[in-house]
Protein backbone atom coordinates (compact mmCIF):
# COMPACT_ATOMS: atom_id res chain seq x y z
CA MET A 1 71.72 74.16 -36.33
CA ALA A 2 68.62 76.40 -36.41
CA ALA A 3 68.75 76.10 -40.07
CA VAL A 4 68.76 72.31 -39.97
CA MET A 5 65.99 72.29 -37.52
CA ALA A 6 63.81 74.49 -39.52
CA GLU A 7 64.40 72.50 -42.68
CA THR A 8 63.44 69.23 -40.86
CA SER A 9 60.26 70.84 -39.48
CA GLN A 10 59.66 71.97 -43.07
CA ASP A 11 59.75 68.40 -44.30
CA GLU A 12 57.61 67.00 -41.60
CA LEU A 13 55.08 69.77 -42.27
CA GLN A 14 55.07 68.84 -46.01
CA ARG A 15 54.80 65.17 -45.30
CA ALA A 16 51.75 66.08 -43.16
CA GLN A 17 49.93 68.27 -45.56
CA ASP A 18 50.48 65.42 -48.13
CA ALA A 19 49.03 62.87 -45.80
CA LEU A 20 45.81 65.16 -45.10
CA VAL A 21 45.23 65.89 -48.73
CA HIS A 22 45.44 62.16 -49.31
CA LEU A 23 42.83 61.68 -46.49
CA VAL A 24 40.82 64.31 -47.89
CA GLN A 25 40.81 62.79 -51.41
CA ASN A 26 39.70 59.31 -50.31
CA GLY A 27 37.17 60.42 -47.72
CA ASP A 28 39.16 59.22 -44.88
CA LEU A 29 39.14 62.36 -42.93
CA GLU A 30 35.51 62.34 -43.05
CA ARG A 31 35.10 58.89 -41.60
CA ILE A 32 37.57 59.83 -38.90
CA VAL A 33 35.69 62.90 -37.94
CA HIS A 34 32.47 60.93 -37.64
CA LEU A 35 34.55 58.24 -35.61
CA ALA A 36 35.58 60.70 -33.44
CA ARG A 37 31.96 62.22 -32.94
CA LEU A 38 30.60 58.82 -32.36
CA SER A 39 33.01 58.30 -29.82
CA GLY A 40 32.77 61.45 -28.12
CA ALA A 41 29.07 61.01 -27.98
CA ALA A 42 29.28 57.43 -26.49
CA ALA A 43 31.88 58.94 -24.06
CA ASP A 44 29.32 61.25 -23.04
CA SER A 45 26.26 59.10 -22.73
CA MET A 46 28.30 56.51 -20.38
CA SER A 47 28.09 57.02 -16.51
CA ASP A 48 30.69 55.98 -14.22
CA GLU A 49 29.12 52.52 -13.66
CA MET A 50 29.04 51.68 -17.61
CA VAL A 51 32.74 52.81 -17.86
CA GLY A 52 33.41 50.49 -14.81
CA ARG A 53 31.56 47.46 -16.17
CA LEU A 54 33.03 48.33 -19.94
CA ALA A 55 36.60 48.11 -18.29
CA GLY A 56 35.89 44.86 -16.41
CA LEU A 57 34.81 43.10 -19.79
CA ALA A 58 37.74 44.36 -21.38
CA SER A 59 39.84 43.04 -18.53
CA ASP A 60 38.18 39.66 -18.57
CA GLY A 61 38.25 39.63 -22.35
CA LEU A 62 42.16 39.95 -22.35
CA ASP A 63 42.13 37.47 -19.69
CA LEU A 64 40.51 34.92 -21.56
CA VAL A 65 42.35 35.65 -24.76
CA ASP A 66 45.77 35.08 -22.38
CA GLN A 67 44.16 31.57 -20.95
CA VAL A 68 43.41 30.70 -24.74
CA THR A 69 46.85 31.58 -26.01
CA ARG A 70 48.41 29.80 -22.99
CA SER A 71 46.20 26.64 -23.04
CA GLN A 72 47.09 26.38 -26.81
CA VAL A 73 43.45 26.19 -27.95
CA ALA A 74 44.62 27.20 -31.28
CA ARG A 75 45.51 23.64 -31.99
CA ALA A 76 42.17 22.42 -31.52
CA LEU A 77 40.76 24.85 -34.37
CA PRO A 78 41.31 22.33 -37.24
CA ALA A 79 39.27 19.59 -35.37
CA ILE A 80 36.57 22.03 -34.40
CA SER A 81 36.30 23.24 -38.09
CA SER A 82 36.24 19.59 -39.03
CA LEU A 83 33.33 19.05 -36.41
CA VAL A 84 31.51 21.89 -37.61
CA GLY A 85 31.82 21.04 -41.32
CA ASN A 86 30.37 17.46 -40.97
CA GLY A 87 27.80 18.24 -38.39
CA ASP A 88 29.17 16.52 -35.79
CA LEU A 89 29.37 19.74 -33.44
CA GLU A 90 25.41 20.28 -34.11
CA ARG A 91 24.96 16.36 -33.00
CA ILE A 92 26.98 16.76 -29.75
CA VAL A 93 25.04 20.01 -28.76
CA GLN A 94 21.84 18.16 -29.42
CA LEU A 95 23.28 15.31 -27.12
CA ALA A 96 24.16 17.66 -24.52
CA ARG A 97 20.73 19.24 -24.63
CA LEU A 98 19.34 15.68 -24.55
CA SER A 99 21.54 14.82 -21.29
CA GLY A 100 20.58 18.15 -19.61
CA ALA A 101 16.73 17.63 -20.16
CA ALA A 102 16.95 14.12 -18.91
CA ALA A 103 18.93 15.42 -15.76
CA ASP A 104 16.38 18.01 -15.28
CA SER A 105 13.36 15.44 -15.45
CA MET A 106 15.08 13.16 -12.99
CA SER A 107 13.87 13.46 -9.38
CA ASP A 108 16.19 12.79 -6.35
CA GLU A 109 14.93 9.27 -5.76
CA MET A 110 15.60 8.27 -9.73
CA VAL A 111 19.07 9.61 -9.49
CA GLY A 112 19.55 7.52 -6.09
CA ARG A 113 18.31 4.70 -7.99
CA LEU A 114 20.40 5.13 -11.03
CA ALA A 115 23.25 5.46 -8.72
CA GLY A 116 22.73 2.23 -6.66
CA LEU A 117 22.48 0.61 -10.38
CA ALA A 118 25.58 1.80 -11.59
CA SER A 119 27.24 0.84 -8.24
CA ASP A 120 25.76 -2.70 -8.47
CA GLY A 121 26.82 -3.09 -12.25
CA MET A 122 30.42 -2.10 -11.57
CA ASP A 123 30.44 -4.57 -8.53
CA LEU A 124 29.31 -7.19 -10.91
CA LEU A 125 31.79 -6.28 -13.62
CA ASP A 126 34.61 -6.52 -10.77
CA ARG A 127 33.46 -9.89 -9.57
CA VAL A 128 33.39 -11.06 -13.13
CA ASN A 129 36.87 -9.97 -13.69
CA ARG A 130 38.04 -11.41 -10.35
CA SER A 131 36.00 -14.78 -11.16
CA GLN A 132 38.03 -14.86 -14.68
CA VAL A 133 34.46 -15.66 -16.33
CA VAL A 134 36.23 -14.32 -19.43
CA ASN A 135 38.05 -17.87 -19.96
CA ALA A 136 34.80 -19.56 -20.08
CA LEU A 137 33.38 -17.43 -23.10
CA PRO A 138 34.83 -19.80 -25.85
CA ALA A 139 33.20 -22.77 -24.08
CA ILE A 140 29.91 -20.75 -23.72
CA SER A 141 30.05 -19.68 -27.31
CA ALA A 142 30.59 -23.19 -28.52
CA LEU A 143 27.54 -24.18 -26.15
CA VAL A 144 25.35 -21.67 -27.74
CA GLU A 145 26.04 -22.51 -31.35
CA ASN A 146 25.72 -26.20 -31.30
CA GLY A 147 22.52 -25.95 -29.23
CA ASP A 148 23.74 -27.75 -25.88
CA LEU A 149 23.13 -24.58 -23.87
CA GLU A 150 19.21 -24.82 -24.72
CA ARG A 151 19.29 -28.60 -23.99
CA ILE A 152 20.93 -27.84 -20.69
CA VAL A 153 18.18 -25.12 -19.92
CA HIS A 154 15.50 -27.58 -20.82
CA LEU A 155 16.98 -30.15 -18.57
CA ALA A 156 17.54 -27.53 -15.71
CA ARG A 157 13.38 -26.89 -16.29
CA MET A 158 12.82 -30.61 -16.38
CA ALA A 159 14.85 -31.02 -13.06
CA GLY A 160 13.00 -27.80 -11.56
CA ALA A 161 9.58 -29.24 -12.55
CA ALA A 162 10.45 -32.49 -11.11
CA GLY A 163 11.53 -31.13 -7.77
CA ASP A 164 8.40 -28.89 -7.77
CA SER A 165 6.08 -31.91 -8.33
CA MET A 166 7.93 -34.11 -5.60
CA SER A 167 6.45 -34.43 -2.20
CA ASP A 168 8.14 -34.91 1.14
CA GLU A 169 7.66 -38.55 1.23
CA MET A 170 9.23 -38.96 -2.30
CA VAL A 171 12.10 -36.94 -1.30
CA SER A 172 12.59 -39.09 1.73
CA ARG A 173 12.26 -42.22 -0.32
CA LEU A 174 14.91 -40.68 -2.96
CA ALA A 175 17.12 -39.81 -0.11
CA SER A 176 16.99 -43.31 1.41
CA LEU A 177 17.60 -44.94 -1.86
CA ALA A 178 20.47 -42.72 -2.62
CA THR A 179 21.82 -43.56 0.75
CA ASP A 180 21.46 -47.40 0.45
CA ALA A 181 23.14 -47.23 -3.14
CA MET A 182 25.99 -45.39 -1.94
CA CYS A 183 26.38 -48.00 1.08
CA LEU A 184 26.06 -50.79 -1.77
CA LEU A 185 28.62 -49.07 -3.75
CA ASP A 186 31.15 -48.60 -0.74
CA ARG A 187 30.54 -52.27 0.34
CA ALA A 188 31.46 -53.42 -3.21
CA THR A 189 34.29 -51.35 -3.23
CA ARG A 190 35.70 -52.49 0.11
CA THR A 191 35.27 -56.23 -0.65
CA GLY A 192 36.66 -55.97 -3.95
CA VAL A 193 33.66 -57.15 -5.61
CA MET A 194 33.67 -53.91 -7.85
CA ASP A 195 37.23 -54.63 -9.25
CA ARG A 196 36.12 -58.31 -9.92
CA LEU A 197 33.26 -56.96 -11.81
CA LEU A 198 35.19 -54.49 -13.85
CA GLY A 199 37.83 -57.17 -14.84
CA VAL A 200 35.08 -59.43 -16.02
CA ALA A 201 33.19 -56.69 -18.00
CA GLU A 202 36.89 -55.56 -19.32
CA LYS A 203 37.34 -59.18 -20.29
CA MET A 204 33.89 -59.61 -22.11
CA ASP A 205 34.81 -56.19 -23.96
CA GLN A 206 38.06 -57.79 -24.98
CA ASP A 207 36.58 -61.01 -26.25
CA HIS A 208 33.55 -59.13 -27.93
CA ILE A 209 31.39 -61.28 -25.65
CA LEU A 210 28.51 -59.04 -25.09
CA THR A 211 28.71 -57.91 -28.44
CA ASP A 212 28.25 -61.00 -30.04
CA PHE A 213 25.51 -62.15 -27.64
CA LEU A 214 23.51 -59.09 -28.82
CA HIS A 215 23.99 -60.07 -32.29
CA CYS A 216 23.12 -63.57 -31.88
CA LEU A 217 19.73 -62.31 -30.18
CA SER A 218 19.19 -60.13 -32.79
CA GLY A 219 19.58 -62.64 -35.72
CA ALA A 220 17.80 -65.36 -33.91
CA THR A 221 14.84 -62.81 -33.59
CA GLU A 222 14.90 -61.95 -37.22
CA GLU A 223 15.13 -65.63 -38.18
CA ALA A 224 12.55 -66.84 -35.75
CA ALA A 225 10.13 -64.29 -37.47
CA SER A 226 10.57 -65.66 -40.77
CA ALA A 227 11.15 -69.50 -39.85
CA PRO A 228 8.22 -72.17 -40.52
CA ALA A 229 6.39 -73.18 -37.31
CA PRO A 230 7.82 -76.56 -35.79
CA LYS A 231 6.22 -79.66 -36.90
CA GLY A 232 6.03 -80.96 -33.25
CA GLY A 233 6.12 -84.69 -32.04
CA ILE A 234 9.17 -87.17 -31.94
CA GLY A 235 9.85 -87.03 -35.75
CA GLY A 236 10.22 -83.22 -35.50
CA LEU A 237 12.32 -83.24 -32.63
CA TRP A 238 14.56 -85.78 -34.42
CA GLU A 239 14.78 -83.83 -37.57
CA MET A 240 15.99 -80.79 -35.31
CA MET A 241 18.54 -83.48 -33.71
CA LYS A 242 20.14 -84.65 -36.73
CA LYS A 243 21.19 -81.12 -37.78
CA PRO A 244 25.07 -80.41 -36.92
CA GLU A 245 24.03 -76.87 -35.97
CA THR A 246 21.80 -78.13 -33.11
CA GLN A 247 24.49 -80.75 -31.95
CA GLN A 248 27.00 -77.84 -31.84
CA THR A 249 24.56 -75.49 -29.91
CA ILE A 250 23.91 -78.33 -27.23
CA GLN A 251 27.55 -79.20 -26.97
CA PHE A 252 28.32 -75.38 -26.20
CA LEU A 253 25.64 -75.18 -23.65
CA MET A 254 27.01 -78.41 -21.96
CA LEU A 255 30.41 -76.84 -21.83
CA VAL A 256 29.14 -73.72 -20.32
CA GLY A 257 27.27 -75.71 -17.82
CA LYS A 258 30.67 -77.81 -16.93
CA HIS A 259 32.82 -74.74 -16.48
CA PHE A 260 30.11 -73.07 -14.18
CA ARG A 261 29.78 -76.20 -12.24
CA SER A 262 33.38 -76.21 -12.10
CA CYS A 263 33.72 -72.61 -10.57
CA ARG A 264 31.07 -73.35 -8.14
CA LEU A 265 32.58 -76.29 -6.63
CA LYS A 266 35.86 -74.20 -6.16
CA HIS A 267 34.03 -72.16 -3.58
């Protein structure tokens, strides 16, 4: 047993000697000596307060490493590397500095006004969402594209200018006129006059009476402008009366008078 232990010690001693020779040859032993001297000098120069601070710093560092490990920040390293590579991290830092400088330059009054503005903006946004103004956006876009919105604005300005230019007496007269018009419309509706007028208007539209009358007026105006002046006298009247168109016109007017007289006699 003693021989085995002696042989084992001899082998370990031989390996230690070989390692020491290797350290001496590549200069590592000298570096270890310098490092030991440096560590000893640092230990001799540090006070108890410095040792305590270094111990606290080491403890905080280990705690930080533990928190980083548990929060899996390592997964964000590729994104952070990308931000550093394309310069976005520097822009973020500059934006943060700008925001910090703006915050430092603002007074309490400015902060209060900004807070009030943000509150009013959120309240306005909430009202817009609750009133479903979003549904009106397509119609508003159409009004903007075809120029109707600008026309509505001009009309509102004109109405506002008219309202500003009216005196109290004019407003009173307009109010009285509107009241009388409403009373007249109510009376016409209650007595059935409005229905009869609408029936007559619908009949005239179906028979194209009004359209034909307007065309006749237009044609007569154009023809009268180019027709020669009447000769006058009994001869001129006789020449006019001999025309079939004149006789047909007089006949039509007589029939109109006849039917109108019949309608009046019924009442």
